[in-house]
mmCIF file of C-alpha atoms in Angstrom:
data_model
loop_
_atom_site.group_PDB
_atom_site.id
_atom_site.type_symbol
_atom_site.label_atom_id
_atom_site.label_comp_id
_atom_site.label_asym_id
_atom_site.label_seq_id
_atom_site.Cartn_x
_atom_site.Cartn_y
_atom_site.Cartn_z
ATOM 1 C CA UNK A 264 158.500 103.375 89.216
ATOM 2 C CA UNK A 265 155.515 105.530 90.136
ATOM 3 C CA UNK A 266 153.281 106.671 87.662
ATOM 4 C CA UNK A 267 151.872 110.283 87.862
ATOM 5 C CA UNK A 268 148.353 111.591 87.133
ATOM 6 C CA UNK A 269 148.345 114.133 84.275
ATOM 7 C CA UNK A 270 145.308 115.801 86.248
ATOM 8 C CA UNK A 271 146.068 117.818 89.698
ATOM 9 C CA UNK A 272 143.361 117.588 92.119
ATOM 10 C CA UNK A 273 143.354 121.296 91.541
ATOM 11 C CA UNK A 274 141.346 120.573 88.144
ATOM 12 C CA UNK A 275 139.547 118.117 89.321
ATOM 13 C CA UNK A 276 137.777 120.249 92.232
ATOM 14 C CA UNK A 277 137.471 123.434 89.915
ATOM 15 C CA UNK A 278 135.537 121.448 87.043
ATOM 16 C CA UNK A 279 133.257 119.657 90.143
ATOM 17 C CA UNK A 280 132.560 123.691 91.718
ATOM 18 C CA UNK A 281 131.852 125.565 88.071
ATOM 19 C CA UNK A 282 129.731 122.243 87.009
ATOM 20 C CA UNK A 283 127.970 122.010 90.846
ATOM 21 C CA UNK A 284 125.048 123.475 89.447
ATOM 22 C CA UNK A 285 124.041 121.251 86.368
ATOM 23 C CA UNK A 286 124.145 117.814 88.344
ATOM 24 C CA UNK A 287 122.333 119.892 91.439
ATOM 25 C CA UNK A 288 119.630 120.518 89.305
ATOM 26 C CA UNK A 289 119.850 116.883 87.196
ATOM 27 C CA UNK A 290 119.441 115.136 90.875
ATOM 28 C CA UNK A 291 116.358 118.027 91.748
ATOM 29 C CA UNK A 292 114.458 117.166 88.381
ATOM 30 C CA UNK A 293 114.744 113.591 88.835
ATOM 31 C CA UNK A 294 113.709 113.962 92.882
ATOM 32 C CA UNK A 295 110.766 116.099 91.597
ATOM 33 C CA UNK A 296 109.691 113.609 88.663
ATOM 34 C CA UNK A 297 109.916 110.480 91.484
ATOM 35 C CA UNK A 298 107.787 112.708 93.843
ATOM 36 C CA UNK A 299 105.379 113.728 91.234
ATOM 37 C CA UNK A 300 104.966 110.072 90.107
ATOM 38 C CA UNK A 301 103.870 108.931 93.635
ATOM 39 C CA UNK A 302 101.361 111.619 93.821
ATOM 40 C CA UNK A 303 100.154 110.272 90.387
ATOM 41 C CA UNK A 304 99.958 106.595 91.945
ATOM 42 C CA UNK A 305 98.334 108.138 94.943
ATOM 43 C CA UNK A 306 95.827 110.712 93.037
ATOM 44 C CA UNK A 307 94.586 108.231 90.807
ATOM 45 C CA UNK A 308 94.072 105.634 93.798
ATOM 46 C CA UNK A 309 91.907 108.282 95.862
ATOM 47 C CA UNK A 310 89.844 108.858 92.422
ATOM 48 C CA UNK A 311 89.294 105.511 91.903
ATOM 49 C CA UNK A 312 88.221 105.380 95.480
ATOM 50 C CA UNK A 313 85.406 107.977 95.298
ATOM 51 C CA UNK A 314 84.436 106.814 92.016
ATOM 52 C CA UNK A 315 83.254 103.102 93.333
ATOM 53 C CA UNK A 316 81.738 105.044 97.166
ATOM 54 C CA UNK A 317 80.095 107.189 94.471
ATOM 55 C CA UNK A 318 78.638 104.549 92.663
ATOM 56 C CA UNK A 319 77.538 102.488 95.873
ATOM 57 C CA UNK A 320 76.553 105.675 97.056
ATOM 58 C CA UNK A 321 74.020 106.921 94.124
ATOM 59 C CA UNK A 322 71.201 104.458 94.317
ATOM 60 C CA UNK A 323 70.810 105.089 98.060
ATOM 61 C CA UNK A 324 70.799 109.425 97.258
ATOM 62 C CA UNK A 325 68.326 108.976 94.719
ATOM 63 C CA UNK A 326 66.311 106.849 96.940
ATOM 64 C CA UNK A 327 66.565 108.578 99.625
ATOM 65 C CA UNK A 328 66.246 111.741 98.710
ATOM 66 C CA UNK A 329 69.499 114.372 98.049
ATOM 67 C CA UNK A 330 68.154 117.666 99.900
ATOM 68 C CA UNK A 331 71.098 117.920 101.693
ATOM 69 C CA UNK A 332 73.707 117.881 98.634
ATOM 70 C CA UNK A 333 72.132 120.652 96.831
ATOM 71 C CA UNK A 334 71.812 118.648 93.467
ATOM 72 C CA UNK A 335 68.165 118.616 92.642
ATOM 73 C CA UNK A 336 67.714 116.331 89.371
ATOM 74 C CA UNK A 337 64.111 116.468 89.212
ATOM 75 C CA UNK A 338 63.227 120.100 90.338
ATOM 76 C CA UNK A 339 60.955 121.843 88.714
ATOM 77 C CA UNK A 340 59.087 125.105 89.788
ATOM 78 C CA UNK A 341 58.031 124.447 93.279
ATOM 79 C CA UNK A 342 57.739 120.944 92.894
ATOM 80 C CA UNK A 343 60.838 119.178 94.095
ATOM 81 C CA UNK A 344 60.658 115.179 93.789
ATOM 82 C CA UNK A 345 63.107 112.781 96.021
ATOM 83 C CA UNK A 346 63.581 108.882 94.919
ATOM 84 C CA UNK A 347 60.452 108.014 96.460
ATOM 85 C CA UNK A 348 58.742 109.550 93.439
ATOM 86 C CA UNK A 349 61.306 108.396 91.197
ATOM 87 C CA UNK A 350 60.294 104.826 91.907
ATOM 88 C CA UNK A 351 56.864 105.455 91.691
ATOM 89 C CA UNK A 352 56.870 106.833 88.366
ATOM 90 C CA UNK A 353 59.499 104.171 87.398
ATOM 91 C CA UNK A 354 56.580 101.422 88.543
ATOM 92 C CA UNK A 355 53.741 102.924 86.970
ATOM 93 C CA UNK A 356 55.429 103.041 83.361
ATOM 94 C CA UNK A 357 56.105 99.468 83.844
ATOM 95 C CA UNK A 358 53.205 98.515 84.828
ATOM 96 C CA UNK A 359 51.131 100.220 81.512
ATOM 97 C CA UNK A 360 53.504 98.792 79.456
ATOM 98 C CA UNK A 361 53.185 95.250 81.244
ATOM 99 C CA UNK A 362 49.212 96.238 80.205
ATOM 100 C CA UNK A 363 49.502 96.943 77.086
#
């Protein structure tokens, strides 16, 4: 004795064509959230990144000087300072308050 489906492969194909659509975009969102996660991972890496060059970096600009970079900290109407003053005024106060 055979036993016989109760559902025709007829059915079967016609509820997988009208509900194509849903699980097309199910698998799309889940593809999407996946990618967007790595470029999370990956954003937040680069960040990270800069932030530490950045902090290396910023004793060495202020030192040095930061012309170039068009960020001017101590600018004040024609007088423009680099690190070199910086230090100098950062020795001075130490040195009256040593005095005192």
């Amino acid at each position: 004795m055979t036993r016989q489906s109760s559902t025709s492969p007829v059915l079967i194909a016609i509820i997988l064509i009208i509900t194509f659509p849903v699980w097309f975009s199910i698998a799309a969102v889940l593809f999407g959230l996946a990618a967007g996660f790595f470029g999370l991972v990956f954003g937040l890496i680069g960040g990270l990144f800069g932030l530490i060059i950045g902090i290396i970096a910023f004793p060495f600009k202020l030192i040095f000087g930061s012309d170039d970079w068009g960020w001017h900290p101590f600018h004040f109407h024609g007088f423009h300072s680099d690190g070199w003053f910086i230090i100098a005024v950062i020795i001075l106060v130490v040195l009256a308050l040593k005095k005192k």
